[in-house]
XYZ file of C-alpha atoms in Angstrom:
388
model
C -32.855 -62.449 65.903
C -31.991 -65.682 64.289
C -34.574 -66.358 61.629
C -35.928 -69.987 60.778
C -37.791 -72.222 57.848
C -40.760 -74.481 58.476
C -41.308 -76.379 55.670
C -45.392 -77.937 55.281
C -45.756 -81.210 54.963
C -48.739 -82.857 56.284
C -51.557 -84.650 54.998
C -52.825 -81.407 52.722
C -50.339 -81.507 50.518
C -50.291 -84.294 48.950
C -50.222 -88.371 50.120
C -47.611 -89.584 51.620
C -45.062 -90.197 48.834
C -46.046 -86.181 48.246
C -44.852 -85.396 51.587
C -42.239 -87.186 51.872
C -40.734 -85.816 48.643
C -41.363 -82.941 49.990
C -39.274 -83.958 53.714
C -36.469 -85.129 52.440
C -36.433 -81.718 49.970
C -36.545 -80.097 53.148
C -33.569 -81.488 55.285
C -31.295 -81.587 52.043
C -31.966 -77.554 51.972
C -31.538 -77.453 55.020
C -35.545 -75.708 56.499
C -35.140 -76.117 60.083
C -38.388 -77.363 60.995
C -41.260 -79.659 59.290
C -45.681 -79.640 59.901
C -46.930 -82.815 60.104
C -49.488 -84.744 60.753
C -48.682 -86.724 64.322
C -50.299 -89.661 62.833
C -46.414 -88.682 60.717
C -43.669 -88.198 63.255
C -42.327 -91.640 63.079
C -41.820 -92.317 59.310
C -40.582 -88.802 58.975
C -37.778 -88.669 62.213
C -36.780 -91.504 60.301
C -35.126 -89.429 56.933
C -33.203 -87.704 58.675
C -31.915 -85.332 61.203
C -35.147 -82.692 61.371
C -37.511 -81.104 64.378
C -40.721 -82.331 63.574
C -43.857 -80.707 64.259
C -46.405 -81.703 64.584
C -50.385 -80.767 64.536
C -53.166 -82.241 67.602
C -56.502 -82.971 67.343
C -56.402 -80.624 70.664
C -58.306 -82.824 73.094
C -56.195 -82.360 76.419
C -57.154 -86.417 77.314
C -56.035 -87.173 74.403
C -52.813 -86.087 74.879
C -51.958 -86.618 78.089
C -51.968 -89.772 77.559
C -49.610 -89.873 73.693
C -47.403 -86.575 74.939
C -45.211 -88.798 75.568
C -45.551 -91.290 72.676
C -45.551 -88.553 70.677
C -42.056 -88.081 69.150
C -42.444 -84.662 68.130
C -40.102 -81.777 68.919
C -43.481 -79.177 69.273
C -47.510 -80.105 68.822
C -49.939 -77.261 67.091
C -53.281 -76.948 68.012
C -55.223 -74.691 65.625
C -56.051 -78.164 61.692
C -59.562 -78.973 62.105
C -60.361 -76.223 64.737
C -60.535 -72.979 65.672
C -57.168 -71.717 64.192
C -57.844 -73.089 60.629
C -61.877 -71.931 60.497
C -63.389 -75.872 60.917
C -64.516 -74.559 63.743
C -66.480 -71.070 64.296
C -64.392 -69.417 66.988
C -66.526 -67.488 70.058
C -67.621 -64.710 70.022
C -65.812 -64.102 73.721
C -62.461 -65.860 73.176
C -62.859 -67.256 76.940
C -64.698 -70.184 75.481
C -62.196 -71.008 72.775
C -61.433 -74.223 73.177
C -57.673 -74.200 71.420
C -56.873 -71.115 74.201
C -58.081 -73.513 77.064
C -55.482 -76.566 75.480
C -53.257 -73.525 75.130
C -54.013 -72.810 79.012
C -53.718 -77.036 80.402
C -50.434 -77.955 82.215
C -48.265 -80.854 81.218
C -49.420 -82.022 77.914
C -50.283 -78.456 76.537
C -49.701 -77.740 72.874
C -46.705 -75.331 71.905
C -47.344 -73.821 69.392
C -50.642 -72.403 67.378
C -51.593 -72.600 63.471
C -54.555 -70.014 62.858
C -55.843 -69.153 59.323
C -56.465 -65.064 58.738
C -60.172 -64.534 57.350
C -59.804 -60.940 58.666
C -60.004 -59.431 61.986
C -61.499 -61.508 64.142
C -58.916 -63.923 63.686
C -56.285 -60.846 64.095
C -57.257 -60.815 66.931
C -57.982 -64.591 68.354
C -53.672 -65.539 65.955
C -52.603 -61.985 69.206
C -55.009 -63.845 71.951
C -52.692 -67.620 70.634
C -49.670 -65.607 71.103
C -49.934 -64.343 73.807
C -49.793 -68.502 75.365
C -48.097 -70.532 72.607
C -43.966 -70.812 72.406
C -44.844 -70.617 68.487
C -47.459 -69.461 66.578
C -48.342 -69.895 62.947
C -50.142 -67.336 61.275
C -51.555 -67.586 57.428
C -52.761 -64.756 55.541
C -55.823 -66.019 53.396
C -56.384 -62.077 51.268
C -54.692 -60.126 53.341
C -50.639 -60.914 54.364
C -48.220 -57.609 54.547
C -50.962 -55.701 57.004
C -51.953 -58.726 59.408
C -48.324 -59.509 59.629
C -47.913 -56.101 60.816
C -49.786 -55.853 63.345
C -48.754 -58.358 64.658
C -45.160 -57.271 64.420
C -46.111 -54.018 66.507
C -48.242 -55.865 69.478
C -46.845 -59.777 69.679
C -43.363 -58.775 70.252
C -41.134 -60.736 72.067
C -44.201 -63.488 73.508
C -43.759 -65.767 70.824
C -42.316 -67.107 67.971
C -43.967 -65.817 64.811
C -44.284 -67.840 62.262
C -45.788 -66.334 58.815
C -47.203 -68.397 55.883
C -45.510 -68.437 53.042
C -45.665 -70.013 49.300
C -42.376 -68.061 47.846
C -38.377 -67.458 49.013
C -39.217 -63.689 48.161
C -42.709 -63.912 49.800
C -39.993 -65.243 52.877
C -37.716 -61.958 52.368
C -41.167 -60.314 52.763
C -41.467 -62.329 56.364
C -38.745 -61.480 57.084
C -38.112 -57.878 56.643
C -41.439 -56.916 58.007
C -41.755 -53.132 59.895
C -37.696 -53.531 59.525
C -38.239 -56.363 62.706
C -39.589 -59.217 60.640
C -40.911 -62.550 61.685
C -39.231 -64.652 63.424
C -39.436 -67.285 60.731
C -41.962 -68.925 57.540
C -43.947 -71.919 57.199
C -43.334 -72.265 53.438
C -45.921 -74.416 51.401
C -44.518 -75.787 48.255
C -42.596 -78.259 45.543
C -40.018 -76.864 44.135
C -36.527 -77.462 45.534
C -34.927 -74.566 44.097
C -37.703 -72.786 45.939
C -37.170 -74.428 48.878
C -33.748 -74.145 48.009
C -33.884 -70.419 48.138
C -35.966 -69.936 50.755
C -33.038 -71.600 53.674
C -30.738 -69.597 51.230
C -32.488 -65.934 52.133
C -32.935 -67.049 55.750
C -28.769 -67.283 55.694
C -28.673 -64.095 54.171
C -31.206 -62.202 57.066
C -28.988 -63.411 60.092
C -25.349 -62.333 57.894
C -23.333 -58.925 58.938
C -22.615 -56.285 56.238
C -19.856 -55.168 57.231
C -18.140 -51.439 56.160
C -14.445 -52.001 54.621
C -12.345 -49.178 53.644
C -8.806 -48.309 51.574
C -5.866 -47.880 54.288
C -2.889 -46.358 52.857
C 0.446 -49.285 52.741
C 3.196 -47.583 55.651
C 6.113 -50.082 54.694
C 6.270 -53.790 53.546
C 9.054 -55.586 53.880
C 10.370 -58.659 54.167
C 11.063 -61.339 57.592
C 12.627 -64.033 57.942
C 10.349 -67.318 57.106
C 7.462 -68.811 60.228
C 4.584 -71.001 60.378
C 2.366 -69.139 58.052
C -1.294 -71.177 58.314
C -4.217 -72.206 54.678
C -7.694 -72.141 56.077
C -8.753 -74.917 53.616
C -12.675 -74.864 53.306
C -15.255 -77.349 51.976
C -17.239 -74.272 50.451
C -16.299 -72.599 47.305
C -15.354 -69.681 46.824
C -15.652 -66.544 44.439
C -13.227 -63.671 42.299
C -14.123 -61.337 44.941
C -14.547 -63.338 47.862
C -11.238 -63.983 50.961
C -10.969 -63.359 54.619
C -10.563 -61.138 57.094
C -6.823 -61.635 58.650
C -4.770 -59.069 60.390
C -2.229 -59.590 63.809
C -4.539 -57.291 65.590
C -8.064 -57.819 65.984
C -9.105 -53.792 65.418
C -8.104 -54.014 62.273
C -8.110 -56.673 59.597
C -6.536 -57.510 55.822
C -8.743 -58.320 53.519
C -6.854 -60.941 51.663
C -8.463 -63.228 48.709
C -8.994 -66.330 47.870
C -6.264 -68.232 46.291
C -9.694 -68.649 42.607
C -7.057 -67.171 40.234
C -5.373 -69.108 37.230
C -1.170 -68.658 36.801
C 1.336 -69.967 34.956
C 2.636 -71.966 36.959
C -0.304 -72.558 40.563
C -4.199 -73.992 39.839
C -6.239 -72.417 41.240
C -7.270 -73.521 44.292
C -10.266 -71.478 45.224
C -11.638 -73.498 48.116
C -8.145 -71.342 50.145
C -7.572 -68.942 51.331
C -2.618 -68.133 52.616
C -3.880 -66.314 55.517
C -0.447 -65.374 56.936
C 1.632 -66.238 60.020
C 0.319 -68.867 62.585
C -0.451 -65.575 65.268
C -2.731 -64.300 63.534
C -6.108 -63.904 63.330
C -8.909 -64.472 61.688
C -12.573 -63.185 62.138
C -15.046 -65.261 62.434
C -19.557 -65.686 61.802
C -20.089 -64.236 65.292
C -17.737 -61.149 65.818
C -15.313 -63.037 66.502
C -11.606 -63.962 65.911
C -9.712 -66.756 66.303
C -5.509 -67.084 66.519
C -5.041 -69.577 63.213
C -2.697 -71.097 65.421
C -6.438 -72.529 66.666
C -7.779 -73.705 63.590
C -9.039 -76.932 63.494
C -11.568 -78.662 61.092
C -15.311 -78.275 61.147
C -14.662 -74.818 62.637
C -16.295 -71.909 61.434
C -14.932 -69.061 59.471
C -15.953 -65.934 57.379
C -15.955 -65.430 54.367
C -16.119 -61.705 53.153
C -16.715 -59.930 49.616
C -15.336 -57.132 48.373
C -18.979 -55.034 49.425
C -18.748 -56.460 52.416
C -21.552 -59.240 52.018
C -20.546 -61.606 54.379
C -21.142 -65.872 54.970
C -19.948 -68.539 56.681
C -17.468 -71.492 56.221
C -16.292 -74.981 57.599
C -13.025 -75.512 57.395
C -11.802 -78.557 56.126
C -8.717 -78.263 57.210
C -5.805 -75.455 58.357
C -2.744 -76.193 57.082
C 0.724 -75.406 58.244
C 3.628 -75.334 56.711
C 7.515 -72.816 57.208
C 7.119 -70.168 54.080
C 9.610 -66.371 53.744
C 6.381 -64.339 54.593
C 6.217 -60.006 54.687
C 5.564 -57.565 57.728
C 2.822 -55.271 55.814
C 2.105 -51.800 57.614
C -0.743 -49.891 56.634
C -2.208 -46.324 57.781
C -6.646 -45.605 58.680
C -7.659 -42.881 57.981
C -8.123 -41.492 61.927
C -4.046 -42.354 62.246
C -4.622 -45.592 63.430
C -0.754 -48.101 62.401
C -2.480 -51.967 62.000
C -0.187 -54.688 60.627
C -0.449 -58.294 60.241
C 2.802 -61.209 57.932
C 1.953 -62.115 54.750
C 3.081 -65.195 52.334
C 6.235 -63.930 50.056
C 4.322 -65.620 46.723
C 2.308 -63.790 44.222
C -0.993 -65.578 44.664
C -1.396 -64.295 47.975
C -3.933 -61.467 46.704
C -5.213 -58.299 48.612
C -7.497 -55.717 47.481
C -6.208 -52.620 46.673
C -8.070 -49.511 44.479
C -6.373 -51.093 41.379
C -8.239 -54.754 42.318
C -6.044 -57.995 43.497
C -2.422 -57.130 44.058
C 0.108 -59.304 44.847
C 1.662 -58.983 47.777
C 5.025 -59.909 45.621
C 4.219 -55.939 43.650
C 1.685 -54.072 46.978
C 4.380 -50.583 47.620
C 4.124 -47.475 49.925
C 1.211 -46.002 49.763
C -1.086 -48.312 48.055
C -3.985 -48.455 49.267
C -5.274 -51.497 50.961
C -8.439 -52.903 51.750
C -8.651 -53.127 55.454
C -11.953 -53.101 58.660
C -11.491 -51.765 61.027
C -12.737 -51.680 64.236
C -12.051 -49.253 67.721
C -12.881 -52.511 70.336
C -10.022 -55.030 71.556
C -10.444 -58.865 72.031
C -10.189 -61.044 74.834
C -10.046 -64.862 73.689
C -12.180 -63.544 70.159
C -14.911 -61.816 71.766
C -14.659 -57.268 70.738
C -14.016 -56.252 74.901
C -14.178 -52.602 75.248
C -11.492 -52.219 77.040
C -8.232 -50.745 76.644
C -4.554 -52.507 75.097
C -1.242 -52.021 72.864
C -0.851 -54.691 70.400
C 2.866 -53.271 68.406
């Protein structure tokens, strides 16, 4: 599931300057959507590239006349209507103006907005979800229980967006019932909270890998080869690196060049990844040949605990360098290998921590990621392939 962050920026949050600051902060932090009033669509779009959802008054005739002029990526019904309690809910939802609007052909809104005051509004939100692409729910007296109920009942009928005020609230919404909301609508002016919420969104979509140790069975100097340094647009921490190797089923953990040395300055944006033929793991769980990498591609960064994140390649630098062939054997007897540059600055992860490849010896245990699948054009497949 791809999670999203929406940012509330309608008239309820303040005057236009307040809304403008909030929208600008959201764009800079990387939110997916801003939710504004219809009259703010044009000036919100001038602030930067962002998906814009706009509250509509729900008047079907007005919507039909203005549908092509709105400029919004999505329209939302419910504000100043039944959804937010301005208009009383009908006892029979078949008489609901909001639901009637959602059911219109052509100019119907894309979503509904419901503040959940009690069980009747929870039921109304469920009815909205059956008609809308997006269902935004704001918990009033209760937050978790109504969200749990809606997640259980709505399924994949709609993108369920939960109202939150903090990044921790967002985490709870994403994790509720181990399924979570599809997105959150964040209501805050706190720039740090906006940024943290985006970080939570990114974290929720990332893999956590089970790394394991394999025993080094051979390490030998070879001739020179075309070696690739991956320079990313991100700074890496001391325990981070990338997964690279000659065989897609078994990738070696190679540290970023974060360590200072008497002879070479640290390059915390760089992983000296190996020869051009080798694979590097990508954020989608696939692989790419090192020779194919170019500026703008994404690669996966991993730390020693198996946490992952993505990074953009800024440059792939290829130079001819002397190499080591490193071979290791997994616990179940699979032999994997790779070529790494013969240099003290290239560090792998062993039982003793960061270890220069020049200090590796047979019998050392080295960190790897192993999976019993082959790849075809970087995609995992169930196929018998022999790699030597």
